[in-house]
CSV table of C-alpha atoms in Angstrom, one decimal:
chain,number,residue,atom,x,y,z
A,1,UNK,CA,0.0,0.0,0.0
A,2,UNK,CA,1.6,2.8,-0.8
A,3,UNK,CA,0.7,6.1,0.9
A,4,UNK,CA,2.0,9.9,-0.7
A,5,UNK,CA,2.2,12.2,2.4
A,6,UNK,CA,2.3,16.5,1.8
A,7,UNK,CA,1.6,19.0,3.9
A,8,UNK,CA,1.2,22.6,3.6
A,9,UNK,CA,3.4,23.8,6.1
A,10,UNK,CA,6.4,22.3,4.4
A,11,UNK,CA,9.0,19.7,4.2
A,12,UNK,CA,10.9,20.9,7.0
A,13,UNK,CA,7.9,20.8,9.4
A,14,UNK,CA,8.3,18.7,12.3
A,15,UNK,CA,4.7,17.0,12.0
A,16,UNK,CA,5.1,15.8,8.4
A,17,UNK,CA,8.3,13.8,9.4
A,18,UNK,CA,6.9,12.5,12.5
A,19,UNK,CA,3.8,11.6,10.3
A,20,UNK,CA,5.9,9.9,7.5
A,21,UNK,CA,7.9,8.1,10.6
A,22,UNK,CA,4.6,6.3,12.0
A,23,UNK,CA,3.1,5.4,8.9
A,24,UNK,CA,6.0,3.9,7.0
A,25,UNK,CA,7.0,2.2,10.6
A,26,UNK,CA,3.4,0.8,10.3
A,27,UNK,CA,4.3,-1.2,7.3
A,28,UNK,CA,2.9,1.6,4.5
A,29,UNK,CA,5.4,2.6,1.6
A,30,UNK,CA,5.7,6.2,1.9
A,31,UNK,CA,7.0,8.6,-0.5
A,32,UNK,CA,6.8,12.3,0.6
A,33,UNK,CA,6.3,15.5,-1.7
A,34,UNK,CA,5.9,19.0,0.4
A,35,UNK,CA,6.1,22.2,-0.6
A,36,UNK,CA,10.1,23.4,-0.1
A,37,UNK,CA,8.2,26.4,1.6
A,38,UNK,CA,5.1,27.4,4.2
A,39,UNK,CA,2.4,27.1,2.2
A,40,UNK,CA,-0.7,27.5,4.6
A,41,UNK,CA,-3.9,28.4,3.1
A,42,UNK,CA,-3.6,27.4,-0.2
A,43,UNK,CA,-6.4,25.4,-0.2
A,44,UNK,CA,-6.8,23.1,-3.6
A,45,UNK,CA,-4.4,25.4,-5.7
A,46,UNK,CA,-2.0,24.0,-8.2
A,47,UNK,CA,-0.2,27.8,-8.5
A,48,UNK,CA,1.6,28.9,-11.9
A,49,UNK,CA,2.2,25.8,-13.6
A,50,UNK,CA,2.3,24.9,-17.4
A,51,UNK,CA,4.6,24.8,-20.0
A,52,UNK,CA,7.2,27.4,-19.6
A,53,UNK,CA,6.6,27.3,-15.7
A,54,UNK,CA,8.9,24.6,-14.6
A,55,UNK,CA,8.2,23.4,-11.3
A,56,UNK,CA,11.6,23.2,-8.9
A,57,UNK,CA,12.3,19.9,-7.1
A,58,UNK,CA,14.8,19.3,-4.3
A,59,UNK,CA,16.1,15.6,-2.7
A,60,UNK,CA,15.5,15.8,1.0
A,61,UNK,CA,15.5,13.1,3.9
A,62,UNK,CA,13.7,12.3,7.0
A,63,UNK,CA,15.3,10.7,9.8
A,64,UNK,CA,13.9,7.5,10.2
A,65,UNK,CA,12.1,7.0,6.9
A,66,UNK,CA,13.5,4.5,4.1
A,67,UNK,CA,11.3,6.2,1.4
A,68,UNK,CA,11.9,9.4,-0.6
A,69,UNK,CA,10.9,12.5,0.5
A,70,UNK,CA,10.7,15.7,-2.1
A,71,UNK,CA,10.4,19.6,-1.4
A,72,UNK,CA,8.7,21.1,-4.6
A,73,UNK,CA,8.0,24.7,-5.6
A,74,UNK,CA,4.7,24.3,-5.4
A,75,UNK,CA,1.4,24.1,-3.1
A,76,UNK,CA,0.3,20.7,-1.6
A,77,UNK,CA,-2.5,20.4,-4.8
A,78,UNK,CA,0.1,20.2,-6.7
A,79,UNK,CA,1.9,17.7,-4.8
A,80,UNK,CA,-0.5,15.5,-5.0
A,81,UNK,CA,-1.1,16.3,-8.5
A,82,UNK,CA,2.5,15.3,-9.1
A,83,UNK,CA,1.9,11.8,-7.3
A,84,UNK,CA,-0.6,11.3,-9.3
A,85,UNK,CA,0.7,12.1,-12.2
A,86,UNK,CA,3.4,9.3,-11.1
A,87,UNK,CA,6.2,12.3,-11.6
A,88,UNK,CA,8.1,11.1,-8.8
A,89,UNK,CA,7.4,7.2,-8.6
A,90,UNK,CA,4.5,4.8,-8.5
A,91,UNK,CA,0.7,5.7,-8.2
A,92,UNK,CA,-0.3,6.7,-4.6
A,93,UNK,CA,-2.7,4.2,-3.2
A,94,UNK,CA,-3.7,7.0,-0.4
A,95,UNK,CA,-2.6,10.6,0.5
A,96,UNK,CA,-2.5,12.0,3.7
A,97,UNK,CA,-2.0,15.6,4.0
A,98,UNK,CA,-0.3,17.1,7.4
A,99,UNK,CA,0.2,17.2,10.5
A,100,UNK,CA,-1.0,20.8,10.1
A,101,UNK,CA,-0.4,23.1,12.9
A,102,UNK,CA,-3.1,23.6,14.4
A,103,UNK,CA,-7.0,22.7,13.3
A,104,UNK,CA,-8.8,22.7,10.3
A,105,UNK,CA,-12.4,22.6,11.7
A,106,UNK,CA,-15.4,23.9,10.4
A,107,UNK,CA,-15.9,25.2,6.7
A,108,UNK,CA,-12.7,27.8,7.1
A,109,UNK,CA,-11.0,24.3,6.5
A,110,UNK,CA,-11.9,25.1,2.9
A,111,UNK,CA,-9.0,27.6,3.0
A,112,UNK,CA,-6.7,25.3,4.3
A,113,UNK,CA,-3.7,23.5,2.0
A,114,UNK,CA,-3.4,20.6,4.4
A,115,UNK,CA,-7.5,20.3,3.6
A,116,UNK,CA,-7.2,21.2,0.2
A,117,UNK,CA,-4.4,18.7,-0.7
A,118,UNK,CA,-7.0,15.8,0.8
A,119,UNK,CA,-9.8,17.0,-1.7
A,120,UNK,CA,-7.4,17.3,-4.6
A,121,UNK,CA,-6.8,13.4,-4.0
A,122,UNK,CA,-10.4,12.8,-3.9
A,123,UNK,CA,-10.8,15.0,-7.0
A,124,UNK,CA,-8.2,12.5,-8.8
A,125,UNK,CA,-9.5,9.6,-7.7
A,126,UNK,CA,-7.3,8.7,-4.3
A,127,UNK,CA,-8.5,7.9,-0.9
A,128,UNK,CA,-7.2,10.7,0.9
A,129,UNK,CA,-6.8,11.7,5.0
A,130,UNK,CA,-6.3,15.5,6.2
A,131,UNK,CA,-4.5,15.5,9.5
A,132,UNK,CA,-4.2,18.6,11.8
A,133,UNK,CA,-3.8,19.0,15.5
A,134,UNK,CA,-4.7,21.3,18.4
A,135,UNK,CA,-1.9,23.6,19.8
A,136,UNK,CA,-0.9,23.0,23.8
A,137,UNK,CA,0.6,26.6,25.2
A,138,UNK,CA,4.0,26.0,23.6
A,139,UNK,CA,3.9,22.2,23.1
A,140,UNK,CA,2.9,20.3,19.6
A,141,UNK,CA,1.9,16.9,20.5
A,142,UNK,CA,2.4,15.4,16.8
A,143,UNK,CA,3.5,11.7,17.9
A,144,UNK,CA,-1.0,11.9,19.1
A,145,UNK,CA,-1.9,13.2,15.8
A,146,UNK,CA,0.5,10.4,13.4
A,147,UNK,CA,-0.7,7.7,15.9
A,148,UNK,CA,-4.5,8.4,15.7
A,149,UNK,CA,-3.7,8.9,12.0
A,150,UNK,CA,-2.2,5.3,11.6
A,151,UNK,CA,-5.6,3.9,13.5
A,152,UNK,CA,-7.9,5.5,11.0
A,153,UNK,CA,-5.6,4.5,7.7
A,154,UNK,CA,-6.8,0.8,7.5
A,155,UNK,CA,-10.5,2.6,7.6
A,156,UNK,CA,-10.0,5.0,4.7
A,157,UNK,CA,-7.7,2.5,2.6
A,158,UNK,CA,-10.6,-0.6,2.6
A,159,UNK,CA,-13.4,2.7,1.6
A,160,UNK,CA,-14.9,3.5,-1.6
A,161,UNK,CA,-12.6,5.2,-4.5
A,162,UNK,CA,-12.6,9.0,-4.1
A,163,UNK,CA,-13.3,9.1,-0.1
A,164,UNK,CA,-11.8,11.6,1.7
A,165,UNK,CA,-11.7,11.8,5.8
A,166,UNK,CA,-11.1,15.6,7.7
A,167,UNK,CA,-8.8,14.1,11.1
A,168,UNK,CA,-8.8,17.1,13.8
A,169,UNK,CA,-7.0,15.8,17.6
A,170,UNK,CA,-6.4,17.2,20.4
A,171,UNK,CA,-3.4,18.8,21.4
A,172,UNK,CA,-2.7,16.1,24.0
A,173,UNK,CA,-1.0,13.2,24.8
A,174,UNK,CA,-2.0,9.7,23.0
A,175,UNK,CA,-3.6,8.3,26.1
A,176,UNK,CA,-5.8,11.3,27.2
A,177,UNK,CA,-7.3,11.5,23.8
A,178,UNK,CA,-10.9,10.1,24.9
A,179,UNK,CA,-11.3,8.5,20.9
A,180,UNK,CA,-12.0,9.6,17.7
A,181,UNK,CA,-15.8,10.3,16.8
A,182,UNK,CA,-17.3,11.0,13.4
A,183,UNK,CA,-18.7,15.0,13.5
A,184,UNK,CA,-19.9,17.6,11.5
A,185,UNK,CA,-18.1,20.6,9.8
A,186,UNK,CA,-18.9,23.3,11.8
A,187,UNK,CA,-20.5,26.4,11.0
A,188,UNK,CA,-16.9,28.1,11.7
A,189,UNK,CA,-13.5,27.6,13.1
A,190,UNK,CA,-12.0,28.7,16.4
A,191,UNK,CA,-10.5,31.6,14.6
A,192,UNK,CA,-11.4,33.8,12.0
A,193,UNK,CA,-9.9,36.5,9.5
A,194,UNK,CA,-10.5,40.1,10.2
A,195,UNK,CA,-8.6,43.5,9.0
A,196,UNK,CA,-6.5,44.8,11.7
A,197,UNK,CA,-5.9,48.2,9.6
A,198,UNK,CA,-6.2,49.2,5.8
A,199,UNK,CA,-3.6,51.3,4.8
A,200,UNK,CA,-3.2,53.4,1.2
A,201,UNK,CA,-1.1,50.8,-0.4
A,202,UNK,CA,-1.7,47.6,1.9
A,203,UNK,CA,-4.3,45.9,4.0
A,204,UNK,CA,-3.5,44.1,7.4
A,205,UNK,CA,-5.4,40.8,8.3
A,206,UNK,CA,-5.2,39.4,11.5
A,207,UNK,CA,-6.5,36.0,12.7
A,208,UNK,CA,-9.0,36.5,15.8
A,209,UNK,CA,-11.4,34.0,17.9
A,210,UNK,CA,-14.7,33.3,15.9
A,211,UNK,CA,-16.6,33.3,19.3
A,212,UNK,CA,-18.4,30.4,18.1
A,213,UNK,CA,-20.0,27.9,19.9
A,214,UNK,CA,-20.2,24.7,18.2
A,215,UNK,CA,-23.1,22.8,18.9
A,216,UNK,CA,-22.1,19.4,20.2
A,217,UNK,CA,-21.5,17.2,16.9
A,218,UNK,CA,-19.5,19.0,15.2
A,219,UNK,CA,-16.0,18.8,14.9
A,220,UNK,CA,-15.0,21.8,16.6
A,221,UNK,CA,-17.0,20.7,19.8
A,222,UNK,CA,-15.7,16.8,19.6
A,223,UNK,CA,-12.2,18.1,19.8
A,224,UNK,CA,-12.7,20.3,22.9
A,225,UNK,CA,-14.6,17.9,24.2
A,226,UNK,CA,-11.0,15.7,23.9
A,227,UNK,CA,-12.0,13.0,21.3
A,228,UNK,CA,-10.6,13.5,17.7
A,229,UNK,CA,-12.8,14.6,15.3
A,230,UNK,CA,-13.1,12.6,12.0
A,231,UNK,CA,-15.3,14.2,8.8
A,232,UNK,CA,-16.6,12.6,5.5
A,233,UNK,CA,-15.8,15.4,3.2
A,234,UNK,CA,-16.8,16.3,-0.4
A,235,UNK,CA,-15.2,18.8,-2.3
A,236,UNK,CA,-16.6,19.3,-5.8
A,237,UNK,CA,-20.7,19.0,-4.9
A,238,UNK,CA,-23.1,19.9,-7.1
A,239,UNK,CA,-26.7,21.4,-6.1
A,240,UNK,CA,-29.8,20.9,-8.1
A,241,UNK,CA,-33.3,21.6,-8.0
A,242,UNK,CA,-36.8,21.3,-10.3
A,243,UNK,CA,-35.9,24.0,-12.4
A,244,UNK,CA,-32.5,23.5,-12.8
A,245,UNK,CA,-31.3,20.3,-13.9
A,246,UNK,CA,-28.7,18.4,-16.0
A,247,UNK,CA,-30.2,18.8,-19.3
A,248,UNK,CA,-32.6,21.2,-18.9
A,249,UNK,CA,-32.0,24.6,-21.0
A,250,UNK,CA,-31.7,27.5,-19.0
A,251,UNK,CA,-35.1,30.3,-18.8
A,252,UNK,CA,-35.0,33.2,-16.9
A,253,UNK,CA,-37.7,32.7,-14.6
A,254,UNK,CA,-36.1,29.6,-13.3
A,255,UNK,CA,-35.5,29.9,-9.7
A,256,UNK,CA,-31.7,28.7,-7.9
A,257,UNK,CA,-31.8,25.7,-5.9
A,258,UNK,CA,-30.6,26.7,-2.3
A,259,UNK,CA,-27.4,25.1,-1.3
A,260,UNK,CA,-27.7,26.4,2.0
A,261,UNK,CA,-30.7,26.7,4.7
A,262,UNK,CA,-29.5,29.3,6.8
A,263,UNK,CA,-26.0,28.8,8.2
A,264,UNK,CA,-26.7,25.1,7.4
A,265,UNK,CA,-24.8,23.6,4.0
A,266,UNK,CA,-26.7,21.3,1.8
A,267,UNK,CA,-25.6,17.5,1.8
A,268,UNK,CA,-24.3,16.6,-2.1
A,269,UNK,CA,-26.0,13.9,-3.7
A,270,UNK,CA,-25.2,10.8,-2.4
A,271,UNK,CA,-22.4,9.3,-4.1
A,272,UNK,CA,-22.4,6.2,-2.4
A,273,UNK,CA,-25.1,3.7,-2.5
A,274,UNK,CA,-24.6,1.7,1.1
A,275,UNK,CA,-22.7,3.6,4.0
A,276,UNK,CA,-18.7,4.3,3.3
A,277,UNK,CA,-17.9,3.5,6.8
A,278,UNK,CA,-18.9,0.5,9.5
A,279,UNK,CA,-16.0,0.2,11.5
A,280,UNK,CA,-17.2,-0.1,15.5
A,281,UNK,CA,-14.3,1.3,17.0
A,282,UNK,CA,-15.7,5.2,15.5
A,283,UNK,CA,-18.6,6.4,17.3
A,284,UNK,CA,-21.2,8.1,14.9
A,285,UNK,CA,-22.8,11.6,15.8
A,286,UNK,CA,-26.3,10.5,17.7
């Protein structure tokens, strides 16, 4: 099984080598490709690429993996795009993108690289695992996260083509981590952007705390609640209604289908006949 691990916070972060460590010490074949720089909130973007835009690629090493490990000149997308595209070595069975710094809950993960390199690999087909943890004052507990990670690989690998899990944990040690639940996406994060001061040439954001409070199945609530928080997650969904549908030519007076009731975010179509995911040891929200 061979398992392509990026992150967006770069090759030289601490929590993708601890992650490439466990999994490839778990019996996985692991080939790494991060970005050579911090690229946090990318999301799914492949940057300038194309003929005429050669992308840069650096040999590196992590102590205490066998495999190859690659910084590129590039976001995590395009990482994964390269695994996929077999640039680097074999077709990636699975991705998993992280250990980001800190969480990727609610639908501000949308922003996030470490998320959006999980939904590019559902976009081409791979079975793909985000993996972000919770800071603790000045401690990053990223043996919990690769560990809890490792647990929930066998899960995703034996899922349908084109699943892709959302892994939020608690900045604590392996055995105070109460388990890992299945949640929502929350309405929000824990933080949020905000301007801190526009000037005449340059605008200042800031990241603040959203204030929200998550109602009790969502991810954002599971974490604080110290269980880790795992998410079914669909990137590209569609929304359609009576008046719009494939097929159908387009009139004026046809109304939009909501993809949103309130705060509240439509489910896509069901992709997936019979439920993804039966394993006992994950406790379902309800």
């Amino acid at each position: 099984m061979r398992v392509l691990i990026t992150n967006d916070d770069g090759i030289e972060s601490p929590g993708i080598h601890e992650l490439a460590r466990q999994i490839g010490g778990a019996g996985y074949e692991v080939i790494v490709i991060a970005p050579d720089h911090d690229a946090s909130g990318t999301g799914a973007s492949l940057g300038r690429m194309g003929s005429g835009n050669p992308i840069a690629v650096t040999r590196s090493s992590i102590e205490g993996l066998e495999g190859p490990a690659y910084g590129i000149e590039g976001p995590p997308a395009l990482c994964v795009l390269a695994g996929y595209l077999q640039a680097l070595g074999p077709l990636p069975d699975v991705v998993v993108s992280g250990i980001n710094a800190g969480l990727n809950t609610g639908r501000a993960a949308l922003h996030s690289g470490t998320f959006g390199a999980a939904l590019a690999g559902q976009n081409f087909g791979i079975r793909s695992l985000a993996v972000s943890i919770a800071r603790a004052e000045d401690v990053w507990f990223w043996e919990t996260a690769a560990a809890i990670a490792v647990e929930v690989l066998p899960t995703l690998t034996d899922a349908p083509e084109r699943s892709a899990l959302n892994l939020n944990v608690p900045g604590v040690p392996r055995g105070d981590v109460s388990g890992i639940r299945w949640s929502e996406l929350g309405k929000f994060g824990a933080v949020k952007s905000a301007i801190e001061k526009v000037e005449d040439d340059k605008i200042h954001f800031h990241m603040v705390d959203s204030g929200y409070e998550p109602d009790e199945l969502t991810d954002l609530a599971t974490v604080r609640a110290g269980y880790a928080s795992l998410t079914s997650i669909h990137g590209a969904a569609e929304v359609w209604g009576p008046d719009g549908e494939p097929g159908k030519m387009f009139h004026p007076d046809h109304g939009v289908h909501a993809a949103s009731a309130g705060h509240e975010l439509r489910p896509p179509k069901a992709v997936f006949e019979t439920p993804v995911f039966d394993e006992p040891e994950f406790d379902k929200p309800g």
